[in-house]
Coordinates of C-alpha atoms in Angstrom, one line a residue:
X1 CA 4.6 -21.3 15.3
X2 CA 2.7 -19.9 12.3
X3 CA 2.6 -16.2 11.4
X4 CA -1.1 -16.2 12.4
X5 CA -0.3 -17.7 15.8
X6 CA 2.3 -15.0 16.4
X7 CA 0.0 -12.2 15.4
X8 CA -2.8 -13.6 17.5
X9 CA -0.4 -13.7 20.5
X10 CA 0.5 -10.0 20.0
X11 CA -3.2 -9.0 19.4
X12 CA -4.2 -10.8 22.5
X13 CA -1.5 -9.2 24.6
X14 CA -2.2 -5.7 23.2
X15 CA -5.9 -5.9 23.9
X16 CA -5.3 -7.5 27.3
X17 CA -3.2 -4.5 28.3
X18 CA -6.0 -2.1 27.4
X19 CA -8.5 -4.3 29.2
X20 CA -6.4 -4.1 32.4
X21 CA -6.6 -0.3 32.2
X22 CA -10.3 -0.3 31.6
X23 CA -11.0 -2.8 34.4
X24 CA -9.9 -0.3 37.1
X25 CA -11.4 2.8 35.4
X26 CA -14.1 4.5 37.6
X27 CA -17.5 4.8 35.9
X28 CA -17.3 8.6 36.0
X29 CA -14.2 8.6 33.7
X30 CA -15.8 6.7 30.8
X31 CA -17.4 10.0 29.7
X32 CA -14.1 11.9 29.6
X33 CA -13.3 13.4 26.2
X34 CA -10.4 11.9 24.2
X35 CA -8.2 13.6 21.6
X36 CA -10.6 12.4 18.9
X37 CA -13.1 15.2 18.5
X38 CA -16.5 14.2 19.9
X39 CA -15.4 10.9 21.2
X40 CA -15.3 9.9 24.9
X41 CA -13.5 6.9 26.3
X42 CA -16.8 5.0 26.0
X43 CA -16.9 5.8 22.2
X44 CA -13.3 4.5 21.8
X45 CA -14.2 1.2 23.6
X46 CA -17.5 0.9 21.7
X47 CA -15.6 1.4 18.4
X48 CA -13.1 -1.3 19.2
X49 CA -15.8 -3.7 20.4
X50 CA -17.6 -3.2 17.1
X51 CA -14.4 -3.8 15.0
X52 CA -13.7 -7.0 16.9
X53 CA -17.3 -8.1 16.4
X54 CA -17.3 -7.7 12.6
X55 CA -13.8 -9.2 12.3
X56 CA -15.0 -12.2 14.2
X57 CA -18.0 -12.4 11.9
X58 CA -15.8 -12.2 8.8
X59 CA -13.7 -15.1 10.1
X60 CA -16.5 -17.3 11.4
X61 CA -19.4 -16.5 9.2
X62 CA -18.1 -15.1 5.8
X63 CA -21.5 -15.3 4.1
X64 CA -23.1 -13.4 7.0
X65 CA -20.4 -10.7 6.8
X66 CA -20.9 -10.3 3.1
X67 CA -24.6 -10.0 3.6
X68 CA -24.1 -7.4 6.3
X69 CA -21.7 -5.4 4.1
X70 CA -24.2 -5.5 1.2
X71 CA -26.9 -4.1 3.4
X72 CA -24.9 -1.0 4.4
X73 CA -26.2 1.7 2.2
X74 CA -24.4 4.8 3.5
X75 CA -20.9 3.3 3.8
X76 CA -19.0 1.7 6.7
X77 CA -18.3 5.0 8.5
X78 CA -22.0 5.6 8.9
X79 CA -22.5 2.0 10.1
X80 CA -19.7 2.5 12.7
X81 CA -21.3 5.7 13.9
X82 CA -24.7 4.0 14.2
X83 CA -23.1 1.2 16.2
X84 CA -21.5 3.7 18.5
X85 CA -24.9 4.9 19.6
X86 CA -25.7 1.4 20.6
X87 CA -22.5 1.0 22.6
X88 CA -22.5 4.4 24.3
X89 CA -26.0 3.8 25.6
X90 CA -24.7 1.1 27.8
X91 CA -23.4 1.6 31.3
X92 CA -19.7 1.3 31.8
X93 CA -20.1 -2.1 33.4
X94 CA -22.2 -3.3 30.5
X95 CA -19.8 -1.8 27.9
X96 CA -16.8 -3.4 29.6
X97 CA -18.5 -6.8 29.5
X98 CA -19.5 -6.3 25.9
X99 CA -15.9 -5.3 24.9
X100 CA -14.6 -8.4 26.6
X101 CA -17.1 -10.7 25.0
X102 CA -16.7 -9.4 21.5
X103 CA -13.0 -9.1 21.7
X104 CA -12.6 -12.7 22.9
X105 CA -15.0 -14.0 20.2
X106 CA -13.2 -12.0 17.5
X107 CA -9.8 -13.3 18.4
X108 CA -11.0 -16.9 18.7
X109 CA -12.6 -16.7 15.3
X110 CA -9.4 -15.2 13.6
X111 CA -7.2 -17.8 15.3
X112 CA -9.4 -20.6 14.0
X113 CA -9.0 -19.7 10.3
X114 CA -7.3 -22.5 8.5
X115 CA -3.8 -21.8 7.0
X116 CA -4.0 -20.3 3.6
X117 CA -7.7 -19.3 3.8
X118 CA -8.5 -15.7 3.3
X119 CA -11.2 -13.7 5.2
X120 CA -13.6 -11.3 3.5
X121 CA -13.1 -7.7 4.5
X122 CA -14.0 -4.1 3.6
X123 CA -12.4 -3.9 0.1
X124 CA -11.0 -7.3 -0.6
X125 CA -10.4 -10.6 1.2
X126 CA -7.3 -10.7 3.4
X127 CA -5.2 -13.4 5.0
X128 CA -6.3 -13.8 8.7
X129 CA -2.9 -12.7 9.9
X130 CA -3.2 -9.4 8.0
X131 CA -6.7 -8.8 9.4
X132 CA -5.4 -9.6 12.9
X133 CA -2.5 -7.2 12.3
X134 CA -5.1 -4.5 11.5
X135 CA -6.7 -5.4 14.8
X136 CA -3.4 -4.6 16.6
X137 CA -3.4 -1.2 14.7
X138 CA -7.0 -0.4 15.8
X139 CA -6.3 -1.5 19.4
X140 CA -3.1 0.5 19.6
X141 CA -4.6 3.6 18.1
X142 CA -7.8 3.8 20.1
X143 CA -6.0 2.6 23.2
X144 CA -3.6 5.5 22.7
X145 CA -6.5 7.9 22.7
X146 CA -7.7 6.5 26.0
X147 CA -4.2 6.7 27.5
X148 CA -4.0 10.3 26.3
X149 CA -7.4 11.2 27.8
X150 CA -6.3 9.8 31.1
X151 CA -2.8 11.3 31.0
X152 CA -1.1 7.9 31.3
X153 CA 2.1 7.2 29.4
X154 CA 2.3 4.1 27.2
X155 CA 4.5 1.2 28.3
X156 CA 6.0 0.3 25.0
X157 CA 6.4 -3.4 24.1
X158 CA 7.3 -5.4 21.0
X159 CA 3.7 -6.3 20.5
X160 CA 3.7 -3.5 17.9
X161 CA 5.8 -5.4 15.5
X162 CA 2.9 -6.5 13.3
X163 CA 1.5 -3.0 13.4
X164 CA 4.8 -1.9 11.8
X165 CA 4.5 -4.6 9.2
X166 CA 0.9 -3.7 8.5
X167 CA 1.9 0.0 8.0
X168 CA 4.7 -1.0 5.6
X169 CA 2.3 -3.2 3.6
X170 CA -0.3 -0.4 3.5
X171 CA 2.1 2.5 2.8
X172 CA -0.1 3.7 0.0
X173 CA -3.2 4.4 2.1
X174 CA -2.1 7.9 2.8
X175 CA -2.0 8.7 -0.9
X176 CA -5.3 6.9 -1.5
X177 CA -7.0 9.0 1.2
X178 CA -6.0 12.2 -0.5
X179 CA -6.6 11.2 -4.1
X180 CA -2.8 11.1 -4.8
X181 CA -0.8 8.7 -6.9
X182 CA 1.9 6.9 -5.0
X183 CA 5.4 7.5 -6.3
X184 CA 7.1 4.7 -8.2
X185 CA 9.6 4.0 -5.5
X186 CA 10.2 1.6 -2.6
X187 CA 11.3 2.7 0.8
X188 CA 13.6 1.0 3.2
X189 CA 12.3 1.0 6.8
X190 CA 14.9 0.7 9.6
X191 CA 13.1 1.0 13.0
X192 CA 14.3 0.3 16.5
X193 CA 11.9 -1.8 18.6
X194 CA 11.1 -1.1 22.2
X195 CA 13.4 -4.0 23.1
X196 CA 16.3 -2.5 21.1
X197 CA 16.0 -4.9 18.2
X198 CA 16.3 -3.5 14.7
X199 CA 13.3 -4.1 12.5
X200 CA 14.1 -3.7 8.8
X201 CA 11.8 -4.0 5.9
X202 CA 12.1 -3.1 2.2
X203 CA 15.0 -3.3 -0.2
X204 CA 18.4 -2.9 1.4
X205 CA 19.5 -1.0 -1.7
X206 CA 16.7 1.5 -1.6
X207 CA 17.8 5.1 -1.8
X208 CA 15.0 6.5 0.3
X209 CA 14.5 5.4 3.9
X210 CA 12.4 5.8 7.0
X211 CA 14.5 5.6 10.1
X212 CA 13.8 5.9 13.8
X213 CA 11.8 4.6 16.7
X214 CA 9.3 1.8 16.0
X215 CA 6.9 3.1 18.7
X216 CA 7.0 6.6 17.2
X217 CA 6.5 5.2 13.8
X218 CA 3.3 3.5 15.0
X219 CA 2.1 6.7 16.6
X220 CA 2.8 8.5 13.3
X221 CA 1.0 6.0 11.0
X222 CA -2.0 5.9 13.3
X223 CA -2.0 9.7 13.3
X224 CA -1.9 9.8 17.1
X225 CA 1.2 12.1 17.0
X226 CA 2.4 14.8 14.6
X227 CA 5.6 14.0 12.8
X228 CA 7.3 16.9 14.6
X229 CA 6.9 15.1 17.8
X230 CA 8.1 11.7 16.6
X231 CA 11.6 10.3 16.5
X232 CA 11.2 9.3 12.9
X233 CA 13.2 10.8 10.0
X234 CA 13.3 10.3 6.3
X235 CA 16.1 10.1 3.7
X236 CA 14.9 11.2 0.2
X237 CA 12.1 13.6 -0.9
X238 CA 9.4 11.0 -1.4
X239 CA 10.1 9.4 1.9
X240 CA 10.0 12.8 3.6
X241 CA 6.7 13.7 1.9
X242 CA 5.3 10.3 3.0
X243 CA 5.9 11.2 6.7
X244 CA 3.3 14.0 6.3
X245 CA 0.6 11.8 5.0
X246 CA 1.3 8.3 6.4
X247 CA -1.7 6.4 7.7
X248 CA -2.2 2.7 8.3
X249 CA -6.0 2.8 7.8
X250 CA -8.4 3.4 4.9
X251 CA -10.7 6.3 4.6
X252 CA -10.4 10.0 5.5
X253 CA -7.2 10.9 7.3
X254 CA -8.9 13.2 9.8
X255 CA -7.2 16.2 11.4
X256 CA -4.6 14.1 13.2
X257 CA -2.7 15.7 16.1
X258 CA -1.2 19.2 16.3
X259 CA 2.6 19.7 16.6
X260 CA 3.4 19.9 20.3
X261 CA 0.0 18.7 21.4
X262 CA 1.7 15.9 23.3
X263 CA 5.2 15.8 24.9
X264 CA 7.8 14.1 22.8
X265 CA 8.7 10.7 24.2
X266 CA 12.2 10.4 25.6
X267 CA 14.6 8.6 23.3

């Protein structure tokens, strides 16, 4: 099985779990606020639907994607916000159908990218498996907001493995978002998967390390939990400073979550 096929399997599974939750959600609850200021559950689903839509366009219609990006005058954030108005104007039934349609089309398009072919994206072209990994990150993060809004604990699975890998690859995004220069150092990551497997990345000889729960690591790098509430620790000053700014997405970091805002997950 290729790397792309493996990522697609996990992306499909992660999004299917969210879909299962949304399928049984009463219409009245789609307007409930989430921890993201100003965003309801409907906003979260609309955002995800839009992301799957443009990822599918990038994979299936690269020229159309480039043309769309060239037409955006006020930046992607403004385009995303404008799209949210379109999605949140839909009824819950319509929005659920839209999410299912655009999610399925986006995943199909990414899965069909030939081996070795890159896909245009926001800053530079990416291998399809990396873009699909970013999709896992988006689905996990916004799905967590929905879970938190509903007071439902996450059932952890190893579907997050490629989110971990994506966060390791994009370790410099937190510095970039704050106008900082990344230190000239490599970290070793040793993270325990929900299954108990050890996931290790980076040089074995690295002096500085990130160690702990893979699930908490994902909550940290998506800024859905404060580091004080995560079972993730650092060895070394640069690694410790990184835990304060880690983020696996481009753009403004946002306020993140407050210490103690959510109960720490049991070890």
